[in-house]
PDB file of C-alpha atoms in Angstrom:
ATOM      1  CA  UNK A 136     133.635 218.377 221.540  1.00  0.00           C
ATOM      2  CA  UNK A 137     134.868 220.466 224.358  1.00  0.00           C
ATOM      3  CA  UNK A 138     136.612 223.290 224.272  1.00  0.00           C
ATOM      4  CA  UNK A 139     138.678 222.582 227.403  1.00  0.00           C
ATOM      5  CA  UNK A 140     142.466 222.254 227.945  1.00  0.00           C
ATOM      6  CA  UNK A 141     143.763 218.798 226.417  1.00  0.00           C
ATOM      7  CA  UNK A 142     147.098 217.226 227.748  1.00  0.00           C
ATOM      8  CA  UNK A 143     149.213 217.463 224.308  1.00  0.00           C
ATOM      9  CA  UNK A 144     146.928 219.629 221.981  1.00  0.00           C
ATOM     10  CA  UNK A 145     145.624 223.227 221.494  1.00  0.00           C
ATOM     11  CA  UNK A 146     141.992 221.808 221.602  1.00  0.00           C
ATOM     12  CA  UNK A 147     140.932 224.885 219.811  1.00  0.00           C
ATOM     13  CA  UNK A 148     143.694 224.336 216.920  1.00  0.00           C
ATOM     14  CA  UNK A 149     142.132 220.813 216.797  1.00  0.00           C
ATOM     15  CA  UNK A 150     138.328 221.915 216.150  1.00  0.00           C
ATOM     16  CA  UNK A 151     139.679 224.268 213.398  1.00  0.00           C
ATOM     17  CA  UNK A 152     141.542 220.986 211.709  1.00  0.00           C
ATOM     18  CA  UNK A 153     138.192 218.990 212.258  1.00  0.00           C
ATOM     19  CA  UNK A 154     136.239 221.354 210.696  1.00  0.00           C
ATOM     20  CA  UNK A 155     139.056 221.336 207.884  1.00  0.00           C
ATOM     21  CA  UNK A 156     138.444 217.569 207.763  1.00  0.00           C
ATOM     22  CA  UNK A 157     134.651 217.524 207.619  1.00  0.00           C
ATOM     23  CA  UNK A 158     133.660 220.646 206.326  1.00  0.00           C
ATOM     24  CA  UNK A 159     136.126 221.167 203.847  1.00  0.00           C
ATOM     25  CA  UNK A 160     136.427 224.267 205.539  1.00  0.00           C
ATOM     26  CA  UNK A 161     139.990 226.362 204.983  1.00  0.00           C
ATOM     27  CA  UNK A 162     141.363 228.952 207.264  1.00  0.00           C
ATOM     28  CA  UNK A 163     144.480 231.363 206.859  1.00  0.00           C
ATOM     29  CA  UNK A 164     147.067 230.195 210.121  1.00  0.00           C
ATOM     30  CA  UNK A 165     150.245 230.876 211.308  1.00  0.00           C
ATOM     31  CA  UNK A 166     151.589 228.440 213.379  1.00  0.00           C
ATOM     32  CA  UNK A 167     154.910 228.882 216.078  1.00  0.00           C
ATOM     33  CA  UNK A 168     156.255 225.118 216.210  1.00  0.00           C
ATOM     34  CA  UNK A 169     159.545 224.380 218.497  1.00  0.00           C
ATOM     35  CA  UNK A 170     160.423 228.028 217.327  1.00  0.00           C
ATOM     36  CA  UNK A 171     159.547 228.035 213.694  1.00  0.00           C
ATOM     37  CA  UNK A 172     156.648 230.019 212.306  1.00  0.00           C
ATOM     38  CA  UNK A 173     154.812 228.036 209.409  1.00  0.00           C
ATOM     39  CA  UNK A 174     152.512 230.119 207.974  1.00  0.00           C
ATOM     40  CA  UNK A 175     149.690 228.976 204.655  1.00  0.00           C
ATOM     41  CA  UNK A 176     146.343 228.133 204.651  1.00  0.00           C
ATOM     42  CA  UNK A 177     144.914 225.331 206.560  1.00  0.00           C
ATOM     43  CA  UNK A 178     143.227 222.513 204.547  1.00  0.00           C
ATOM     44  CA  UNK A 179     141.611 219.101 205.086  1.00  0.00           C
ATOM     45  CA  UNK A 180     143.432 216.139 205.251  1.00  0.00           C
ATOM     46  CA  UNK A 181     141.909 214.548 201.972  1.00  0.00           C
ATOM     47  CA  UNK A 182     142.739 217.839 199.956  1.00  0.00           C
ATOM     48  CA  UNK A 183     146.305 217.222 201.256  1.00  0.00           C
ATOM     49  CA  UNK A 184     146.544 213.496 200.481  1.00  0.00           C
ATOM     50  CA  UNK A 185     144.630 214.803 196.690  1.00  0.00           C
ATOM     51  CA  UNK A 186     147.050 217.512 196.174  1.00  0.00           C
ATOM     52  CA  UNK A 187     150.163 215.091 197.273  1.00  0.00           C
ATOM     53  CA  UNK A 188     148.934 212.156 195.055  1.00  0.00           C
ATOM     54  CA  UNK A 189     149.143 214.672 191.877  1.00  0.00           C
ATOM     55  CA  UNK A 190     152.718 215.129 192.560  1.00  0.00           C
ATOM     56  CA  UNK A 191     153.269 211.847 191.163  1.00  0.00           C
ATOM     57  CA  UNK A 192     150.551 211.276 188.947  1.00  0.00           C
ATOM     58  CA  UNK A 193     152.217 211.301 185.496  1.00  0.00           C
ATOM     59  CA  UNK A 194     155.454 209.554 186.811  1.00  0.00           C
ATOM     60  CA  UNK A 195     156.907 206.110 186.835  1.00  0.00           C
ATOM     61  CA  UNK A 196     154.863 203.180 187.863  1.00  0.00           C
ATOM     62  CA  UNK A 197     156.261 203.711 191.128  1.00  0.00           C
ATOM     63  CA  UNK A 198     155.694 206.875 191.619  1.00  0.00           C
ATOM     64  CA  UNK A 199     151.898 205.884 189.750  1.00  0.00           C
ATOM     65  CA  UNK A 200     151.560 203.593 192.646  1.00  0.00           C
ATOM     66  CA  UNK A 201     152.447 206.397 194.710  1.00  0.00           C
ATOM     67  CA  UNK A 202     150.066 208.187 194.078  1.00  0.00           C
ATOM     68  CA  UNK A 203     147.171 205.929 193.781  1.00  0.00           C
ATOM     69  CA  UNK A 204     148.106 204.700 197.528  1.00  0.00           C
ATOM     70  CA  UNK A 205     147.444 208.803 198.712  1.00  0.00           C
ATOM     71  CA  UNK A 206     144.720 209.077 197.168  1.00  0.00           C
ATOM     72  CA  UNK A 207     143.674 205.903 198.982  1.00  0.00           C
ATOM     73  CA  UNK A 208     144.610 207.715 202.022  1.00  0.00           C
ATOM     74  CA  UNK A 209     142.559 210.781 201.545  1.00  0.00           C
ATOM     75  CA  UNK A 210     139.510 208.553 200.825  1.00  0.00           C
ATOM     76  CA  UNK A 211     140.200 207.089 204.161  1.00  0.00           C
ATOM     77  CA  UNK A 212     140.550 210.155 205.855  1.00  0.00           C
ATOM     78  CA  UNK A 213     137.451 211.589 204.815  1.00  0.00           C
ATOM     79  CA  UNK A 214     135.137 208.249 205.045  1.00  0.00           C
ATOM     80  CA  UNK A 215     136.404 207.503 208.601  1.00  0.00           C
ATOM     81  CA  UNK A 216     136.080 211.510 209.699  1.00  0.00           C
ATOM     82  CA  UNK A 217     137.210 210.432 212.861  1.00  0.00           C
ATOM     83  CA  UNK A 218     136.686 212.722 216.094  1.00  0.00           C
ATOM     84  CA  UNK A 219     139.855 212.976 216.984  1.00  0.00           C
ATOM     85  CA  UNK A 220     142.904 215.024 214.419  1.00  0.00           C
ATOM     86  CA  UNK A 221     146.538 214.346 215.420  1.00  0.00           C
ATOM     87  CA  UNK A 222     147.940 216.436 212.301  1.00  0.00           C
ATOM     88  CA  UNK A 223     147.389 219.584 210.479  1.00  0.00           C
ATOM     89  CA  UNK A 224     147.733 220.060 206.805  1.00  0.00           C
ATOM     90  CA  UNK A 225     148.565 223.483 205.343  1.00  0.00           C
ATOM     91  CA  UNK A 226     148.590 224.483 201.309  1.00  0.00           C
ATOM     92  CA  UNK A 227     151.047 227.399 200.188  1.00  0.00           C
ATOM     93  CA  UNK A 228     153.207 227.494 203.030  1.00  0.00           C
ATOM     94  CA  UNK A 229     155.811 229.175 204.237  1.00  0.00           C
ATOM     95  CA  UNK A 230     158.740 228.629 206.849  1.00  0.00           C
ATOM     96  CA  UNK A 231     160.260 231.650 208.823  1.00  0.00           C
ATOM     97  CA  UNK A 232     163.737 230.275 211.220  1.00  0.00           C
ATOM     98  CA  UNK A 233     164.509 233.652 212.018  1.00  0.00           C
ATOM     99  CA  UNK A 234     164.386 237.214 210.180  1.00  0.00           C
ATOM    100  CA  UNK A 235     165.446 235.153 206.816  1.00  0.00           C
ATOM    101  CA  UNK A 236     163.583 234.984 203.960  1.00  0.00           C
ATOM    102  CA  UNK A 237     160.929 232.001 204.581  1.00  0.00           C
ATOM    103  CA  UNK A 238     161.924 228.585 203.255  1.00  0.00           C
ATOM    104  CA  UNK A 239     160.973 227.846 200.555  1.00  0.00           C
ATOM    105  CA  UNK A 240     160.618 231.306 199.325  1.00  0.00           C
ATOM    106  CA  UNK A 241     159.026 230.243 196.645  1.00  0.00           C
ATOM    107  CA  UNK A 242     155.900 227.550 195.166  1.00  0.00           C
ATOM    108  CA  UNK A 243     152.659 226.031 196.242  1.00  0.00           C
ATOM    109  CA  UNK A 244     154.336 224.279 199.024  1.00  0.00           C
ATOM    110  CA  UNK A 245     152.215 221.025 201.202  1.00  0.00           C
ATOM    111  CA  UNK A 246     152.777 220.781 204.911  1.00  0.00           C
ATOM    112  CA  UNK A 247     151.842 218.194 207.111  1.00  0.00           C
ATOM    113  CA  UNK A 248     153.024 218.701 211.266  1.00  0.00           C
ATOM    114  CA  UNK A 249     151.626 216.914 214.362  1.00  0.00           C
ATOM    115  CA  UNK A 250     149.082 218.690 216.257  1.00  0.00           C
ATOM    116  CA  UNK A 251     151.197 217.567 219.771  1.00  0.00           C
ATOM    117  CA  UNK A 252     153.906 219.712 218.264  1.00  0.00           C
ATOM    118  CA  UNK A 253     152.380 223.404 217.877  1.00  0.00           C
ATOM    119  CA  UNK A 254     153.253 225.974 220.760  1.00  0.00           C
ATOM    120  CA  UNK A 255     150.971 228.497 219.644  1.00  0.00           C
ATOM    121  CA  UNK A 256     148.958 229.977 216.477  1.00  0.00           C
ATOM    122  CA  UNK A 257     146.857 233.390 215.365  1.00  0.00           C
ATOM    123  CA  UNK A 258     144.565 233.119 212.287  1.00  0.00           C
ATOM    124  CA  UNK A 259     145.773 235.110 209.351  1.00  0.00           C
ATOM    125  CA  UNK A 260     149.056 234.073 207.329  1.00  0.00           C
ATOM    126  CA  UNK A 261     152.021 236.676 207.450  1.00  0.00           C
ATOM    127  CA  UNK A 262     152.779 237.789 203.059  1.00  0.00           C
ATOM    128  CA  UNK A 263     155.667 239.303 202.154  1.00  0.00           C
ATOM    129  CA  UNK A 264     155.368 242.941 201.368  1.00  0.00           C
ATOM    130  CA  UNK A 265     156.681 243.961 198.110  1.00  0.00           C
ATOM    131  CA  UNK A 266     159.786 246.068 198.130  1.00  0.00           C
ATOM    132  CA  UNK A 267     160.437 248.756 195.544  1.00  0.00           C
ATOM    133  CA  UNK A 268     164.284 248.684 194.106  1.00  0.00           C
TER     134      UNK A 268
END
C-alpha cells in the first residue's frame, strides 16, 4: 500500500484502520470530522461488530437476531480482510462540539464514521483532567 495522497481519504488514517483490521492492532486517536473532535481508541472492525452484537445479546429474539447478524458481520470483516477500509471504528469515545463537556460524557461508548469524512487526526486521545471542588 502506498502512502501517497488518495482522492477522498487520509491514506495514512487508512493504514492505521487496516492494521486495526488485520492486526488487531489498537491505537489512541483523535479525530476532527466536519468540525467535531471524536476522540477513543481505535479498534478493528470485528471487535466493533463483537462489542455491538453484546449489546443485544440477552434481549428479545429480535434483538437475539440482532445480534447474531453482527457478529456475522465481524466474521465477515475479518475473513474477507479486504485491502481497502472505508470506516473507522473507535471504543470509549468521546464527542467535543465546542468547549462543552464531550457527548456522551459518560460510558464505554462504540463509534463507527466513514473514512471519506475525517478532516484531520493526531494520535493520542484528549482525557478530561480532574477538577478539585
Amino acid at each position: 500500500m502506498s502512502l501517497g495522497s488518495g482522492a477522498d481519504k487520509d491514506s495514512i488514517l487508512e493504514f492505521f484502520v487496516q492494521a486495526a483490521n488485520k492486526h488487531d492492532f489498537t491505537l489512541d486517536i483523535t479525530l476532527n470530522v466536519n468540525g467535531a473532535v471524536i476522540t477513543g481508541t481505535l479498534i478493528s472492525a470485528k471487535d466493533y461488530f463483537d462489542a455491538l452484537s453484546e449489546n443485544f445479546e440477552d434481549g428479545s429474539d429480535v434483538a437475539q437476531k440482532l445480534s447474531e447478524e453482527l457478529a456475522k458481520a465481524g466474521e465477515q470483516v475479518e475473513d474477507g480482510a479486504l485491502s481497502e477500509a472505508n470506516f473507522i471504528h473507535m471504543k470509549n469515545t468521546k464527542v467535543y462540539c465546542g468547549d462543552n463537556k464531550p457527548t456522551p460524557s459518560k460510558g464505554k461508548i462504540l463509534w463507527r464514521g466513514k473514512l471519506s469524512e475525517v478532516n484531520g487526526f493526531f494520535l493520542g486521545k484528549i482525557s478530561e483532567s480532574k477538577s478539585s471542588k
